[in-house]
Each structure stands twice: as C-alpha cells, then as structure tokens.
PDB file of C-alpha atoms and ligand atoms in Angstrom:
ATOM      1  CA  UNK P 279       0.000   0.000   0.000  1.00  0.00           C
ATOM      2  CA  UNK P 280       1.205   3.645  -0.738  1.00  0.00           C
ATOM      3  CA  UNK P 281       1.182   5.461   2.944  1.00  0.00           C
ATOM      4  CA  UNK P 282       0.679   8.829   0.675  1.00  0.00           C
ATOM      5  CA  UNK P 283      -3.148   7.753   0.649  1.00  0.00           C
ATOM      6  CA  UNK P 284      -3.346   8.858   3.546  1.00  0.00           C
ATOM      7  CA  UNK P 285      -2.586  11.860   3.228  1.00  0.00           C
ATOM      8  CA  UNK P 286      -6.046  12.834   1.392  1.00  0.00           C
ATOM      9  CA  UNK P 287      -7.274  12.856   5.195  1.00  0.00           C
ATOM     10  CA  UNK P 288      -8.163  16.219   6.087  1.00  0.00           C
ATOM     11  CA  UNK P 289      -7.197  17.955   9.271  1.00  0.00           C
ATOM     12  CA  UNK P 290      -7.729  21.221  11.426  1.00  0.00           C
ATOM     13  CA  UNK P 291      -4.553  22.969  13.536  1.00  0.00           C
ATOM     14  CA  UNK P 292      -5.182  23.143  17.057  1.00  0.00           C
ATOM     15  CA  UNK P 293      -3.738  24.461  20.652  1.00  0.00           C
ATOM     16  CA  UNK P 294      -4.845  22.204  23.657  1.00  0.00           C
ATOM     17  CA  UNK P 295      -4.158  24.212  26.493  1.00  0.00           C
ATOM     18  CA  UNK P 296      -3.630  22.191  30.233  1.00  0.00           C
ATOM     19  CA  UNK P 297      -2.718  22.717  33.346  1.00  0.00           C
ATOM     20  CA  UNK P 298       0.937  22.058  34.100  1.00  0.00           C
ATOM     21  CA  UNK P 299       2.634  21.830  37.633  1.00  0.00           C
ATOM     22  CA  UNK P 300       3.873  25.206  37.447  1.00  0.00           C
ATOM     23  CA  UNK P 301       2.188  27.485  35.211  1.00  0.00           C
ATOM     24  CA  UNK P 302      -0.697  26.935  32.378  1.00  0.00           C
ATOM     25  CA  UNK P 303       0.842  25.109  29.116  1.00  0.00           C
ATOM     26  CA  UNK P 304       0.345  24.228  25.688  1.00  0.00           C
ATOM     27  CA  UNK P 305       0.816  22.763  22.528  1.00  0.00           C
ATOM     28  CA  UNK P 306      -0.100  21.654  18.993  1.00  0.00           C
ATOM     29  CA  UNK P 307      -2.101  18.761  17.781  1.00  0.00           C
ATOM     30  CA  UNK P 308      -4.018  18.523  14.171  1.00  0.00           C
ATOM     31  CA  UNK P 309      -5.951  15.930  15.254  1.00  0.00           C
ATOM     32  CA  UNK P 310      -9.500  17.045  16.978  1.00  0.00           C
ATOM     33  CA  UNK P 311     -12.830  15.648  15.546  1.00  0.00           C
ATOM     34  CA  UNK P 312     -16.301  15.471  16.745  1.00  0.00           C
ATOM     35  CA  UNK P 313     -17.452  12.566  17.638  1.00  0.00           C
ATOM     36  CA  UNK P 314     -21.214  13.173  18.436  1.00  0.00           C
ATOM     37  CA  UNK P 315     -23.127  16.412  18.604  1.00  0.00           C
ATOM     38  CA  UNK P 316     -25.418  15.367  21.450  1.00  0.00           C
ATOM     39  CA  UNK P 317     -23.689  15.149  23.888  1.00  0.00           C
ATOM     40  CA  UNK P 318     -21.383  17.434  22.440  1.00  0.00           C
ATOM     41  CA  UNK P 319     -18.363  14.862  22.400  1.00  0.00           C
ATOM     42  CA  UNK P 320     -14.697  15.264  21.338  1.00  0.00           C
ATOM     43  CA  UNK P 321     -11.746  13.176  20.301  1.00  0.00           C
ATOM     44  CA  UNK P 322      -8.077  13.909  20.445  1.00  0.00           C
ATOM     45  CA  UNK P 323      -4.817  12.086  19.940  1.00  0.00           C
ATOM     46  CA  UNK P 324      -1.736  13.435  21.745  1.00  0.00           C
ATOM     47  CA  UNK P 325       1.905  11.503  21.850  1.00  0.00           C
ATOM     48  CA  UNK P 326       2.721   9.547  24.651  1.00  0.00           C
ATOM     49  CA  UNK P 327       5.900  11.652  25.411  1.00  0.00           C
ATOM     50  CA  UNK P 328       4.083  15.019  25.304  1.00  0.00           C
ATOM     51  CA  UNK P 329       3.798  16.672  29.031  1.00  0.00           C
ATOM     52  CA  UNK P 330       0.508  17.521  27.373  1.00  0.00           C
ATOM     53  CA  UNK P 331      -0.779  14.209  27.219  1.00  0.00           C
ATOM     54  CA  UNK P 332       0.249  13.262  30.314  1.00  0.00           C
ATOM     55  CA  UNK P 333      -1.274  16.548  32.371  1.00  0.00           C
ATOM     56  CA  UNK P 334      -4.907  15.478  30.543  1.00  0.00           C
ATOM     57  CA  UNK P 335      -4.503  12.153  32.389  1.00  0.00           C
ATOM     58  CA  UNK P 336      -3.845  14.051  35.965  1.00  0.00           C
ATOM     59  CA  UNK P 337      -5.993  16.977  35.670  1.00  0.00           C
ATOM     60  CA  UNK P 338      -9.030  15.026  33.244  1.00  0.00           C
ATOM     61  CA  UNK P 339      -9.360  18.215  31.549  1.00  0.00           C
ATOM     62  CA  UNK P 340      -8.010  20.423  28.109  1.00  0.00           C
ATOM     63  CA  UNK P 341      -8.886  23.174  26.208  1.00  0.00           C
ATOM     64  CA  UNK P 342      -9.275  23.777  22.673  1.00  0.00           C
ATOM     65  CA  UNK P 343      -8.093  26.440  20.875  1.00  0.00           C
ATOM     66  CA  UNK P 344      -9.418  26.185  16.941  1.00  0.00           C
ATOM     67  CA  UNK P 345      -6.095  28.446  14.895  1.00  0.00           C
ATOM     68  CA  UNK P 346      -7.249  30.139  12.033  1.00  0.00           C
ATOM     69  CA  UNK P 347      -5.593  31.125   9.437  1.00  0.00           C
ATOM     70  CA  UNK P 348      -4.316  34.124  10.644  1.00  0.00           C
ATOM     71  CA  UNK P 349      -2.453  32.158  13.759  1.00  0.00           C
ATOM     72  CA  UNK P 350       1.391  32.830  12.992  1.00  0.00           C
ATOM     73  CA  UNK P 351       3.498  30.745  12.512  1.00  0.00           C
ATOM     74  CA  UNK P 352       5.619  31.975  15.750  1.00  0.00           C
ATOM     75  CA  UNK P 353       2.901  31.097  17.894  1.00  0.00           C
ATOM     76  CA  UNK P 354       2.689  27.792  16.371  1.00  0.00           C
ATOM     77  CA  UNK P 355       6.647  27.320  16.067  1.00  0.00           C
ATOM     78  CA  UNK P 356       6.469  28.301  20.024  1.00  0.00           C
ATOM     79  CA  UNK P 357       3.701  25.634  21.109  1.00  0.00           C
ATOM     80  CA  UNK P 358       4.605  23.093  19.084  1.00  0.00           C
ATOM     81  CA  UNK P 359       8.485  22.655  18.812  1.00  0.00           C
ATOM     82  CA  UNK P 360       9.163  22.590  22.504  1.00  0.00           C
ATOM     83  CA  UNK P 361       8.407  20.741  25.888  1.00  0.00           C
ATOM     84  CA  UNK P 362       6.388  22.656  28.236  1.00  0.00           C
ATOM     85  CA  UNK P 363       8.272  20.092  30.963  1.00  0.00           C
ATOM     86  CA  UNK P 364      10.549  22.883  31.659  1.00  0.00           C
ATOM     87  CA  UNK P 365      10.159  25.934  29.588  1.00  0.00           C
ATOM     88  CA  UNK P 366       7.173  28.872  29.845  1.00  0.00           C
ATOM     89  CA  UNK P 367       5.513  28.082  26.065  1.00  0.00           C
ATOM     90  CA  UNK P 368       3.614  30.672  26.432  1.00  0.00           C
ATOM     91  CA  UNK P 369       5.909  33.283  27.459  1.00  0.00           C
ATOM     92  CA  UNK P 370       5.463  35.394  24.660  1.00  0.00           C
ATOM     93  CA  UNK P 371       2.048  34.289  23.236  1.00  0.00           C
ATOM     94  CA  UNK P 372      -1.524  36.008  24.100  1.00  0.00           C
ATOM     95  CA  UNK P 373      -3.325  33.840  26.296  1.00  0.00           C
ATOM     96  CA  UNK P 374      -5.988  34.121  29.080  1.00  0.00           C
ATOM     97  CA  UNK P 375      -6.331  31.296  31.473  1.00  0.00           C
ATOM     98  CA  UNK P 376      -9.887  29.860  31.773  1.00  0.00           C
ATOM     99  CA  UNK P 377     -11.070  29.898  35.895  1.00  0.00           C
ATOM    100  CA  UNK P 378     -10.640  26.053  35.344  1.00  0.00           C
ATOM    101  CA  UNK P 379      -7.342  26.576  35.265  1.00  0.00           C
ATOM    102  CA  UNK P 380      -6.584  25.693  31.506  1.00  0.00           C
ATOM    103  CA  UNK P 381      -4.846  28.280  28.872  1.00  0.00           C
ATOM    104  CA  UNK P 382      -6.766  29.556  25.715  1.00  0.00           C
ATOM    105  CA  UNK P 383      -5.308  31.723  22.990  1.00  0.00           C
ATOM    106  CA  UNK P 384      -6.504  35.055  22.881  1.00  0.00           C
ATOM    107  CA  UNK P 385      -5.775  36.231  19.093  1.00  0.00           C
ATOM    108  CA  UNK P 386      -6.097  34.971  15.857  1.00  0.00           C
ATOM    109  CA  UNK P 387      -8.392  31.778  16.534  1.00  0.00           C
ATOM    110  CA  UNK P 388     -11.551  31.022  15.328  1.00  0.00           C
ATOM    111  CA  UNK P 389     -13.056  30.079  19.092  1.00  0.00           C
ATOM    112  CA  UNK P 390     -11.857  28.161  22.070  1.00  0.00           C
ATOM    113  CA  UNK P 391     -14.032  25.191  24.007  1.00  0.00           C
ATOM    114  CA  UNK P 392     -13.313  23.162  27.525  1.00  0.00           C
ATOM    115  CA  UNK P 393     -13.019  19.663  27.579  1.00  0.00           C
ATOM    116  CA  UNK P 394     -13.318  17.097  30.123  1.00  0.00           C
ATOM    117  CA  UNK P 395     -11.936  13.423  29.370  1.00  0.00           C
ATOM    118  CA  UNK P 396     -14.877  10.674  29.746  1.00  0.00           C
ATOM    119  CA  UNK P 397     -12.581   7.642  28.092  1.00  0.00           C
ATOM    120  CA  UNK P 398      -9.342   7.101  26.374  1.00  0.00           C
ATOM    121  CA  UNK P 399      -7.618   4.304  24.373  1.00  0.00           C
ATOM    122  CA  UNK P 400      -3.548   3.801  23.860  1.00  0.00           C
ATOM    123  CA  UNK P 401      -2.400   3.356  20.794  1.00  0.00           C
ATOM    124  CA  UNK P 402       1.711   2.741  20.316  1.00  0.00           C
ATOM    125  CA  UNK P 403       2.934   5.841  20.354  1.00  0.00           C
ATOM    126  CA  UNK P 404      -0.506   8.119  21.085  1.00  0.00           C
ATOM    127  CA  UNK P 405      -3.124   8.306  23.464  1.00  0.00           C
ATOM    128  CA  UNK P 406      -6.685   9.086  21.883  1.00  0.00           C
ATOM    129  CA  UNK P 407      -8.962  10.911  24.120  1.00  0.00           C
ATOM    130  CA  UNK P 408     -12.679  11.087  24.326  1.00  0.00           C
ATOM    131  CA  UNK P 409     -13.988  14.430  25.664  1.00  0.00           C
ATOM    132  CA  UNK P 410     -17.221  15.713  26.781  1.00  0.00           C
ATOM    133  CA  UNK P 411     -16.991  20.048  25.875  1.00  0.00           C
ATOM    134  CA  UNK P 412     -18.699  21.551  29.158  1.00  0.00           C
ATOM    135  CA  UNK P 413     -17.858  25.158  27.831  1.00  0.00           C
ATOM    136  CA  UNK P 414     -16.948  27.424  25.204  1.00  0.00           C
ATOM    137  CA  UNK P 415     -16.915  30.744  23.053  1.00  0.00           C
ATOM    138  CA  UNK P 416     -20.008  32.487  22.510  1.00  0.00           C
ATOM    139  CA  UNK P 417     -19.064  33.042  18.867  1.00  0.00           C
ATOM    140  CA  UNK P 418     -16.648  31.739  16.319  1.00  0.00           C
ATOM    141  CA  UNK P 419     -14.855  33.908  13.835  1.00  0.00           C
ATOM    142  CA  UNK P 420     -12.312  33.599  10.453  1.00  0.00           C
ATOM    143  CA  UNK P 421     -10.880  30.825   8.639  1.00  0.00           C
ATOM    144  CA  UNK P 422     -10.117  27.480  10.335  1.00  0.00           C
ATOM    145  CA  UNK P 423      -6.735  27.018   9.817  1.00  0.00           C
ATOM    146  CA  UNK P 424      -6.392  23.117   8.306  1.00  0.00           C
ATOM    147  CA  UNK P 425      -3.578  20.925   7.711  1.00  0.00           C
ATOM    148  CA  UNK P 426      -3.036  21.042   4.441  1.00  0.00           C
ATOM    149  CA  UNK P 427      -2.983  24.900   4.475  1.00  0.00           C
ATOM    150  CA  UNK P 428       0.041  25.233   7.227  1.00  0.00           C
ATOM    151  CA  UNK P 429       2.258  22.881   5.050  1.00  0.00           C
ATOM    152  CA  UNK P 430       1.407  24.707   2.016  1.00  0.00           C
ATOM    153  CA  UNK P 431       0.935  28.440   2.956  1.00  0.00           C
ATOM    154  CA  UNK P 432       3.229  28.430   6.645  1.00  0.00           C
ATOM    155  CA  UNK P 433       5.390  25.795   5.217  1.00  0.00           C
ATOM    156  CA  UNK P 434       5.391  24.211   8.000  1.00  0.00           C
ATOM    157  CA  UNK P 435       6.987  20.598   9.112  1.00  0.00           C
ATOM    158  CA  UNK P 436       5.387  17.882  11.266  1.00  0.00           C
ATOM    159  CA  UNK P 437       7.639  17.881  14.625  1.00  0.00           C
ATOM    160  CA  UNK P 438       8.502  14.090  15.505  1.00  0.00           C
ATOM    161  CA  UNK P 439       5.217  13.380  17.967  1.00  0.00           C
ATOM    162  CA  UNK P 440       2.998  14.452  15.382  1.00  0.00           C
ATOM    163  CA  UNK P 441       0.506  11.941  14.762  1.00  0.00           C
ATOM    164  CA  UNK P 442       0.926  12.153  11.136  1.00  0.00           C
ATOM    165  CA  UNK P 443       5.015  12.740  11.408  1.00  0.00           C
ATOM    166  CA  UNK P 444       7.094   9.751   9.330  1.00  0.00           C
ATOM    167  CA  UNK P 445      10.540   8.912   9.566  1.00  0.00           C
ATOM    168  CA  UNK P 446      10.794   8.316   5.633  1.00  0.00           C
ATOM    169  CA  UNK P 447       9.467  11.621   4.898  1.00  0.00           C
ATOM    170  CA  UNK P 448      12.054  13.640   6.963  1.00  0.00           C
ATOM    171  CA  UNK P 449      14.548  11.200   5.750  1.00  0.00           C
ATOM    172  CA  UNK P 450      13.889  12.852   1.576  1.00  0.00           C
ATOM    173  CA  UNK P 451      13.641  16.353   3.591  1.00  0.00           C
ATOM    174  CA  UNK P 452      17.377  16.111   4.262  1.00  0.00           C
ATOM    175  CA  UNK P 453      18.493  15.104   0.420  1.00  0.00           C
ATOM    176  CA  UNK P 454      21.143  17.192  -0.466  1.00  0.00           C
ATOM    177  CA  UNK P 455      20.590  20.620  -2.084  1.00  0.00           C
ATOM    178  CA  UNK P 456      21.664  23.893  -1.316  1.00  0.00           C
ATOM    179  CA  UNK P 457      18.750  25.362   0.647  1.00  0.00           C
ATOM    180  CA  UNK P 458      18.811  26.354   4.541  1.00  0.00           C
ATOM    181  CA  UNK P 459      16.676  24.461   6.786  1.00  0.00           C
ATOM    182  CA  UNK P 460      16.151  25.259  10.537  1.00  0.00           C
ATOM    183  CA  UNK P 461      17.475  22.952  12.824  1.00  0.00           C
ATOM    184  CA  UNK P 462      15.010  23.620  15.455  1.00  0.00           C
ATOM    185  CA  UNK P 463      11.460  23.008  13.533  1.00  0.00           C
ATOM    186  CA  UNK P 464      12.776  21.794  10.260  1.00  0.00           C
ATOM    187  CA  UNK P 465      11.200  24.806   7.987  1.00  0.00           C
ATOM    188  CA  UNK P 466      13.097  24.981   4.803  1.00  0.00           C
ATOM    189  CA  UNK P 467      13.680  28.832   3.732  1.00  0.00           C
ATOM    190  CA  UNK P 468      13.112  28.345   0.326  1.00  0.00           C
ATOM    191  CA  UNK P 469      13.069  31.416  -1.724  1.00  0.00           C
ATOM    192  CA  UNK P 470      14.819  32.202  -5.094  1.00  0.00           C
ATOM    193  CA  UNK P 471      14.332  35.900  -4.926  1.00  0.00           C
ATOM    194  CA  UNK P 472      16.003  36.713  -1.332  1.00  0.00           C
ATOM    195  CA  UNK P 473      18.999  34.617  -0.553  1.00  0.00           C
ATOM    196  CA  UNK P 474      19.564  33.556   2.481  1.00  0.00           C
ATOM    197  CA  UNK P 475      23.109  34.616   3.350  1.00  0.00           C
ATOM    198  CA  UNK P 476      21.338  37.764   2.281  1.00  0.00           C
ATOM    199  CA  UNK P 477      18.981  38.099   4.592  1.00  0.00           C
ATOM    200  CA  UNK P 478      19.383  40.678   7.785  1.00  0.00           C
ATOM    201  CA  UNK P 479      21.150  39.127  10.408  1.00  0.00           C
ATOM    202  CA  UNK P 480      17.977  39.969  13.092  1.00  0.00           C
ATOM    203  CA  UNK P 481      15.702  37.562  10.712  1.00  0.00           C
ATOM    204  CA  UNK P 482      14.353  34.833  12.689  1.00  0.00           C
ATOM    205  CA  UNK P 483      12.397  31.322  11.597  1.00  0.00           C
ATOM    206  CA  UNK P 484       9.328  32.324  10.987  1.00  0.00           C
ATOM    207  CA  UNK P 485       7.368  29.173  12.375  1.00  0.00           C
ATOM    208  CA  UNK P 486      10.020  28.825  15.494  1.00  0.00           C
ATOM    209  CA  UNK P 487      11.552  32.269  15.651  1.00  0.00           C
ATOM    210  CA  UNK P 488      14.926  30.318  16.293  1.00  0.00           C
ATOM    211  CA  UNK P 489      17.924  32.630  14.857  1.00  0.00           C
ATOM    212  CA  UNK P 490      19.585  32.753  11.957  1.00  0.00           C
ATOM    213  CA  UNK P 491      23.097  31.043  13.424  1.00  0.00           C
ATOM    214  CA  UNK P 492      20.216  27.757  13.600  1.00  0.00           C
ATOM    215  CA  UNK P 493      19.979  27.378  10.080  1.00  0.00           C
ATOM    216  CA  UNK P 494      22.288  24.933   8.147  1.00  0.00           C
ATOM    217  CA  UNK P 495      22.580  23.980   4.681  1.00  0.00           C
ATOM    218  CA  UNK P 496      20.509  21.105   3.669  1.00  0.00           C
ATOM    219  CA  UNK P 497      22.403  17.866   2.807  1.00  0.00           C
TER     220      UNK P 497
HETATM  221 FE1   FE Q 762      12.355  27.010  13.001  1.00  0.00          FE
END
C-alpha cells in the first residue's frame, strides 16, 4: 500500500491548552474531531511523550483552541516545537487562562471550548482521548486554519510526535541541495528571490523564531 493515501485525510490545527505543575501550558495537535453532537463529544490524539498528554490524564481536563488562518506561525513554532516540561511556552504568546485553570489563545483563533476526558484508548505511540466540551466561546470567527494549508501556505513541518510525522518523509527532507533548513522546527527557507546569506542578520524562523546562526545547509 502507498502510505501517501493517507494523506487525502483532512485535518484542522489546534492548541490544547492544560494545566501544568507550574504554570498553564500548551501545545499543537491537528488531530481534533467530533465525535457526536449530542452530547457534544470530542476526540483527540496526543503523543505519549508530550507533558501535554500526560497533564490530561492528571488533571481530566483540556482546552481547545481552533487556529485560524491568521495564527502565525511563531505562535505555532512556540507551542509546538518545545516541551512545556521545563520551559514557559507561552511566554510570549496572548493567552488568558480559563477559571478552570486551563490556557486559551486570545488572538487569531476562530473560538476556544473546555473539555473534560470521559474515556481514552492507547495506541503505540498516542493516546486518543474522548472528551465531553462543558464550555466554550459564545461566537466563532475567520478561517479554520487546516492541515493542508500550514504545510502549504506556513510551510510548515510535522515535529517528531505528530501523529501524522514519518521517519521516511524527513529522511527525503534532508536530500542534499543547497537550501537552509532550521534545525530547530525543520522549515526549509526556500526562496529564489532573497537569498539567504542575504537576509538581515535579526531575521528569525518564521514558524520557530529560532535565529539565523540555527539554520544549516541542507544535505
Ligand atoms: Fe524554526
């Protein structure tokens, strides 16, 4: 079977906000679906090694934040290329924290909703949870960012706990060619018009805002 079948799937980008031991945390799944409408019921699937997955097990709850396309790529490069273990994800992203307890994203998303986990099943590598939504927006607003659109418009990689992340895939990323790929979140600056040795040396990644210096030639 071709594994590229699969990829005709369609899927949404979203922030699941938790609790974490020390301060409110985040990060990025594109895996959310409804799974009935009454009750209003929720599945998610979230690596085994994300802190994310396992503060849902402790605390039983998460929050949704729905990007649309007008999330940048920053705030994505910040919640989903790190470990909120250690590190404040948030530190420089917009966010209120629900009374619950859980982080939402104030800008840019289409609407937020509060989730509390009724079941679960393991998988290998990811945990699927089912979620009853007990809260939410009022409203939604824009353009739900999906899948397809943050690899095509963002250009943005699957990080390695992706559900939808392959080994072979990253393996062709790295062929050898002469453009600049960041060695944080793997985005490829790929544009013919605007070297990159030319470009100022305050430029950051634009989905991970890592520096400059973290770029190396593909290859
Ligand atoms: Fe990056």
């Amino acid at each position: 079977m071709n594994p590229d079948i699969l990829r005709t799937l369609s899927y949404g980008m979203y922030a699941i906000g938790v609790k974490g031991e020390e301060r409110p945390t985040a990060c990025i799944v594109n895996t959310v679906m409804q799974v009935t409408a009454e009750p209003m019921v929720i599945a998610v699937s979230v690596n085994h090694d994300n802190y994310t997955n396992q503060r849902i097990k402790e605390t039983g709850e998460f929050a949704v934040s729905v990007l649309s396309e007008n999330t940048s790529g920053t705030v994505i490069g910040a919640l989903g290329f790190s470990s909120g273990r250690n590190a404040d994800k948030l530190a420089n992203v917009n966010y209120k924290v629900l009374r619950e307890g859980e982080p939402v994203l104030r800008e840019d998303i289409c609407c937020w909703f509060l989730c509390r986990v009724t079941g679960s099943a393991e998988t290998l590598t990811h945990t699927v949870f089912l979620a009853e939504v007990i809260a939410g927006s009022d409203e939604y607003k824009g353009t739900p960012m999906t899948y397809d659109y943050y690899h095509k418009v963002i250009k943005g990689k699957a990080p390695k706990n992706a559900p939808t992340y392959r080994k072979e895939e990253a393996a062709q990323d790295s062929s050898p060619d002469e453009r600049y790929i960041c060695t944080i979140c793997g985005y490829v600056y790929d544009d013919p018009q605007h070297p990159f040795e030319e470009l100022p040396e305050d430029w950051v990644c634009p989905i991970c805002s890592a520096p400059k210096s973290m770029f190396k030639i593909k290859g």
